[in-house]
mmCIF file of C-alpha atoms in Angstrom:
data_model
loop_
_atom_site.group_PDB
_atom_site.id
_atom_site.type_symbol
_atom_site.label_atom_id
_atom_site.label_comp_id
_atom_site.label_asym_id
_atom_site.label_seq_id
_atom_site.Cartn_x
_atom_site.Cartn_y
_atom_site.Cartn_z
ATOM 1 C CA MET Q 49 41.981 17.846 73.259
ATOM 2 C CA THR Q 50 44.352 14.887 73.635
ATOM 3 C CA SER Q 51 45.761 13.373 70.464
ATOM 4 C CA GLY Q 52 44.648 9.834 69.726
ATOM 5 C CA ARG Q 53 47.038 6.920 69.823
ATOM 6 C CA ILE Q 54 48.424 5.643 66.534
ATOM 7 C CA ILE Q 55 49.469 2.012 66.183
ATOM 8 C CA PHE Q 56 51.461 2.133 62.944
ATOM 9 C CA LEU Q 57 51.945 -1.286 61.306
ATOM 10 C CA ASN Q 58 54.696 -1.262 58.672
ATOM 11 C CA GLY Q 59 55.595 -4.276 56.557
ATOM 12 C CA THR Q 60 55.701 -5.609 53.043
ATOM 13 C CA SER Q 61 52.675 -6.555 51.038
ATOM 14 C CA SER Q 62 51.280 -9.885 52.333
ATOM 15 C CA SER Q 63 53.159 -9.630 55.649
ATOM 16 C CA GLY Q 64 49.950 -9.801 57.704
ATOM 17 C CA LYS Q 65 49.358 -6.139 58.607
ATOM 18 C CA SER Q 66 45.646 -6.169 57.766
ATOM 19 C CA SER Q 67 45.110 -9.409 59.668
ATOM 20 C CA ILE Q 68 46.840 -7.962 62.735
ATOM 21 C CA ALA Q 69 44.809 -4.738 62.404
ATOM 22 C CA ARG Q 70 41.527 -6.718 62.373
ATOM 23 C CA GLU Q 71 42.637 -8.616 65.484
ATOM 24 C CA LEU Q 72 43.632 -5.377 67.221
ATOM 25 C CA LEU Q 73 40.174 -3.907 66.585
ATOM 26 C CA ASP Q 74 38.734 -7.045 68.164
ATOM 27 C CA ILE Q 75 40.889 -7.063 71.329
ATOM 28 C CA LEU Q 76 41.610 -3.401 72.122
ATOM 29 C CA ASP Q 77 39.042 -2.387 74.710
ATOM 30 C CA ASP Q 78 40.361 0.899 76.080
ATOM 31 C CA GLY Q 79 39.131 3.265 73.383
ATOM 32 C CA VAL Q 80 37.557 3.392 69.957
ATOM 33 C CA PHE Q 81 40.058 2.398 67.286
ATOM 34 C CA PHE Q 82 39.783 2.886 63.529
ATOM 35 C CA HIS Q 83 41.694 0.844 60.962
ATOM 36 C CA LEU Q 84 43.134 3.083 58.228
ATOM 37 C CA ALA Q 85 44.790 1.096 55.444
ATOM 38 C CA VAL Q 86 46.739 2.470 52.519
ATOM 39 C CA ASP Q 87 45.108 -0.172 50.283
ATOM 40 C CA SER Q 88 41.686 1.274 51.153
ATOM 41 C CA PHE Q 89 42.814 4.721 50.053
ATOM 42 C CA ASN Q 90 44.223 3.304 46.815
ATOM 43 C CA ALA Q 91 40.896 1.540 46.172
ATOM 44 C CA MET Q 92 39.005 4.854 46.323
ATOM 45 C CA ARG Q 93 40.772 6.184 43.210
ATOM 46 C CA SER Q 94 38.969 6.162 39.872
ATOM 47 C CA LYS Q 95 39.753 3.185 37.647
ATOM 48 C CA ARG Q 96 40.681 5.205 34.559
ATOM 49 C CA GLU Q 97 43.926 4.050 32.924
ATOM 50 C CA LEU Q 98 46.829 6.356 33.728
ATOM 51 C CA GLY Q 99 50.220 6.666 32.125
ATOM 52 C CA ALA Q 100 53.231 5.809 34.292
ATOM 53 C CA GLU Q 101 54.079 9.427 35.140
ATOM 54 C CA GLU Q 102 50.464 10.373 35.882
ATOM 55 C CA LEU Q 103 50.008 7.219 38.005
ATOM 56 C CA ASP Q 104 53.178 7.951 40.019
ATOM 57 C CA ALA Q 105 51.962 11.492 40.725
ATOM 58 C CA ALA Q 106 48.485 10.231 41.705
ATOM 59 C CA LEU Q 107 49.946 7.587 44.023
ATOM 60 C CA ARG Q 108 52.221 10.121 45.699
ATOM 61 C CA ARG Q 109 49.275 12.480 46.303
ATOM 62 C CA THR Q 110 47.187 9.545 47.550
ATOM 63 C CA ARG Q 111 49.827 8.548 50.080
ATOM 64 C CA MET Q 112 50.382 12.129 51.208
ATOM 65 C CA GLY Q 113 46.617 12.474 51.698
ATOM 66 C CA PHE Q 114 46.556 9.172 53.571
ATOM 67 C CA HIS Q 115 49.249 10.416 55.972
ATOM 68 C CA ARG Q 116 47.348 13.637 56.598
ATOM 69 C CA SER Q 117 44.101 11.729 57.145
ATOM 70 C CA ILE Q 118 45.800 9.710 59.871
ATOM 71 C CA ALA Q 119 47.051 12.930 61.469
ATOM 72 C CA ALA Q 120 43.616 14.571 61.264
ATOM 73 C CA MET Q 121 41.836 11.582 62.823
ATOM 74 C CA ALA Q 122 44.356 11.418 65.670
ATOM 75 C CA GLU Q 123 44.350 15.197 66.179
ATOM 76 C CA VAL Q 124 40.696 15.146 67.222
ATOM 77 C CA GLY Q 125 41.254 12.268 69.644
ATOM 78 C CA ASN Q 126 40.609 9.154 67.579
ATOM 79 C CA ASP Q 127 42.759 6.068 68.165
ATOM 80 C CA ILE Q 128 44.073 4.651 64.897
ATOM 81 C CA VAL Q 129 45.541 1.380 63.640
ATOM 82 C CA VAL Q 130 47.520 2.212 60.495
ATOM 83 C CA ASP Q 131 48.324 -0.417 57.875
ATOM 84 C CA HIS Q 132 51.069 0.878 55.566
ATOM 85 C CA VAL Q 133 54.058 -0.064 53.401
ATOM 86 C CA LEU Q 134 56.951 2.381 53.828
ATOM 87 C CA SER Q 135 58.748 1.149 50.716
ATOM 88 C CA GLU Q 136 60.012 4.575 49.640
ATOM 89 C CA PRO Q 137 62.073 6.789 51.986
ATOM 90 C CA TRP Q 138 59.891 9.865 51.341
ATOM 91 C CA ARG Q 139 56.856 8.059 52.811
ATOM 92 C CA LEU Q 140 58.565 7.667 56.177
ATOM 93 C CA VAL Q 141 59.825 11.260 56.104
ATOM 94 C CA ASP Q 142 56.330 12.532 55.293
ATOM 95 C CA CYS Q 143 54.837 10.515 58.175
ATOM 96 C CA LEU Q 144 57.553 11.794 60.520
ATOM 97 C CA THR Q 145 56.648 15.325 59.427
ATOM 98 C CA VAL Q 146 52.864 15.145 59.888
ATOM 99 C CA LEU Q 147 52.249 12.637 62.698
ATOM 100 C CA PRO Q 148 52.737 13.473 66.389
ATOM 101 C CA PRO Q 149 55.758 11.269 67.173
ATOM 102 C CA GLU Q 150 55.015 10.505 70.823
ATOM 103 C CA SER Q 151 51.497 9.331 69.873
ATOM 104 C CA VAL Q 152 52.850 6.666 67.486
ATOM 105 C CA LEU Q 153 53.641 3.087 68.442
ATOM 106 C CA PHE Q 154 55.740 2.008 65.468
ATOM 107 C CA VAL Q 155 55.369 -1.723 64.778
ATOM 108 C CA GLY Q 156 57.536 -3.680 62.363
ATOM 109 C CA VAL Q 157 55.591 -6.557 60.793
ATOM 110 C CA ARG Q 158 58.014 -9.130 59.439
ATOM 111 C CA CYS Q 159 57.823 -12.502 57.781
ATOM 112 C CA SER Q 160 60.313 -14.681 55.907
ATOM 113 C CA LEU Q 161 60.677 -14.069 52.189
ATOM 114 C CA ASP Q 162 59.641 -17.656 51.414
ATOM 115 C CA GLU Q 163 56.419 -17.218 53.389
ATOM 116 C CA LEU Q 164 55.737 -13.820 51.791
ATOM 117 C CA THR Q 165 56.134 -15.360 48.330
ATOM 118 C CA ARG Q 166 53.781 -18.224 49.261
ATOM 119 C CA ARG Q 167 51.158 -15.796 50.603
ATOM 120 C CA GLU Q 168 51.455 -13.504 47.599
ATOM 121 C CA GLN Q 169 50.856 -16.412 45.218
ATOM 122 C CA ALA Q 170 47.934 -17.688 47.296
ATOM 123 C CA ARG Q 171 46.304 -14.234 47.356
ATOM 124 C CA GLY Q 172 46.570 -13.725 43.626
ATOM 125 C CA ASP Q 173 45.695 -10.023 43.929
ATOM 126 C CA ARG Q 174 49.230 -8.625 43.986
ATOM 127 C CA PRO Q 175 51.858 -8.407 41.262
ATOM 128 C CA SER Q 176 54.200 -11.366 41.496
ATOM 129 C CA GLY Q 177 57.421 -10.374 43.226
ATOM 130 C CA LEU Q 178 56.009 -7.266 44.951
ATOM 131 C CA ALA Q 179 56.756 -8.494 48.487
ATOM 132 C CA ALA Q 180 60.286 -9.551 47.466
ATOM 133 C CA PHE Q 181 60.869 -6.110 45.929
ATOM 134 C CA GLN Q 182 59.690 -4.404 49.132
ATOM 135 C CA TYR Q 183 61.435 -6.824 51.505
ATOM 136 C CA ASP Q 184 64.590 -4.811 52.275
ATOM 137 C CA LEU Q 185 63.052 -1.399 51.587
ATOM 138 C CA VAL Q 186 60.267 -1.267 54.182
ATOM 139 C CA HIS Q 187 62.524 -1.876 57.180
ATOM 140 C CA ALA Q 188 65.574 0.046 55.917
ATOM 141 C CA HIS Q 189 65.171 2.747 58.618
ATOM 142 C CA GLY Q 190 65.911 0.056 61.213
ATOM 143 C CA ASP Q 191 64.041 1.375 64.276
ATOM 144 C CA TYR Q 192 60.749 0.197 65.817
ATOM 145 C CA ASP Q 193 59.095 0.273 69.199
ATOM 146 C CA VAL Q 194 58.031 -3.362 68.838
ATOM 147 C CA GLU Q 195 58.215 -6.025 66.122
ATOM 148 C CA CYS Q 196 56.136 -9.059 65.190
ATOM 149 C CA ASP Q 197 56.931 -12.039 62.984
ATOM 150 C CA THR Q 198 53.787 -13.350 61.330
ATOM 151 C CA GLY Q 199 55.686 -16.386 60.064
ATOM 152 C CA THR Q 200 56.112 -17.650 63.627
ATOM 153 C CA ALA Q 201 53.112 -16.086 65.395
ATOM 154 C CA SER Q 202 49.445 -15.819 64.451
ATOM 155 C CA PRO Q 203 47.847 -12.440 63.754
ATOM 156 C CA ARG Q 204 46.022 -12.790 67.098
ATOM 157 C CA ALA Q 205 49.293 -13.458 68.971
ATOM 158 C CA CYS Q 206 50.899 -10.450 67.256
ATOM 159 C CA ALA Q 207 47.912 -8.274 68.203
ATOM 160 C CA GLU Q 208 48.132 -9.451 71.803
ATOM 161 C CA ARG Q 209 51.849 -8.629 71.882
ATOM 162 C CA ILE Q 210 51.078 -5.117 70.610
ATOM 163 C CA ARG Q 211 48.219 -4.678 73.099
ATOM 164 C CA GLU Q 212 50.502 -5.710 75.979
ATOM 165 C CA PHE Q 213 53.231 -3.343 74.767
ATOM 166 C CA LEU Q 214 50.934 -0.333 74.187
ATOM 167 C CA PRO Q 215 50.848 0.935 77.805
ATOM 168 C CA HIS Q 216 54.654 0.595 78.023
ATOM 169 C CA ARG Q 217 55.628 2.625 74.973
ATOM 170 C CA PRO Q 218 59.222 3.808 75.191
ATOM 171 C CA SER Q 219 60.117 7.441 75.523
ATOM 172 C CA PRO Q 220 61.478 8.652 73.278
ATOM 173 C CA SER Q 221 59.428 6.626 70.806
ATOM 174 C CA ALA Q 222 60.867 5.165 67.608
ATOM 175 C CA PHE Q 223 59.085 7.936 65.672
ATOM 176 C CA THR Q 224 60.734 10.563 67.867
ATOM 177 C CA ARG Q 225 64.169 8.988 67.360
ATOM 178 C CA LEU Q 226 63.606 8.661 63.607
ATOM 179 C CA ARG Q 227 62.316 12.223 63.412
ATOM 180 C CA ARG Q 228 65.512 13.504 65.017
ATOM 181 C CA GLN Q 229 67.564 11.441 62.582
ATOM 182 C CA HIS Q 230 65.677 12.263 59.381
ATOM 183 C CA LEU Q 231 64.401 15.782 59.991
ATOM 184 C CA ALA Q 232 67.251 17.333 61.981
ATOM 185 C CA GLY Q 233 68.568 19.336 59.005
ATOM 186 C CA ALA Q 234 65.121 20.154 57.626
ATOM 187 C CA ARG Q 235 64.187 22.614 60.351
#
């Protein structure tokens, strides 16, 4: 069985990943794509109050499970649009470990800090300053197959750019290059 394609959108909170993912589901017509969002996984957790240490452990397990869910869906041939925030180095390393690197189109979703702050305030469902905190962290690895700027292009235009790029994925892919860089000593 052929592994499904994974379009992996990485950007800060409020950068437009979910909007791009919805547009991709609307315009991609060469397969059946599923949108898997880290926020959806977080929303499935019980609402019981947790202490800081217990919450950190639960969030780490949630994200590890999310990564493995992506891998499992792709392994059986499903095409996936992933919406994630790689704001901690271990998240990227875990994804590099469990996802098939040549199946991943790694997309950087960027936006100016001023626009992120404006969007965050308008949304009202995120802690103030979250996007600013994540701003330098999510793109620290520095390597993508393709990038989009949602401050200068609409979600639809970004989705069209990704759709046009999809059949021309580079080899080696950004995930393959990053895997060599981050996992070389781990094997």
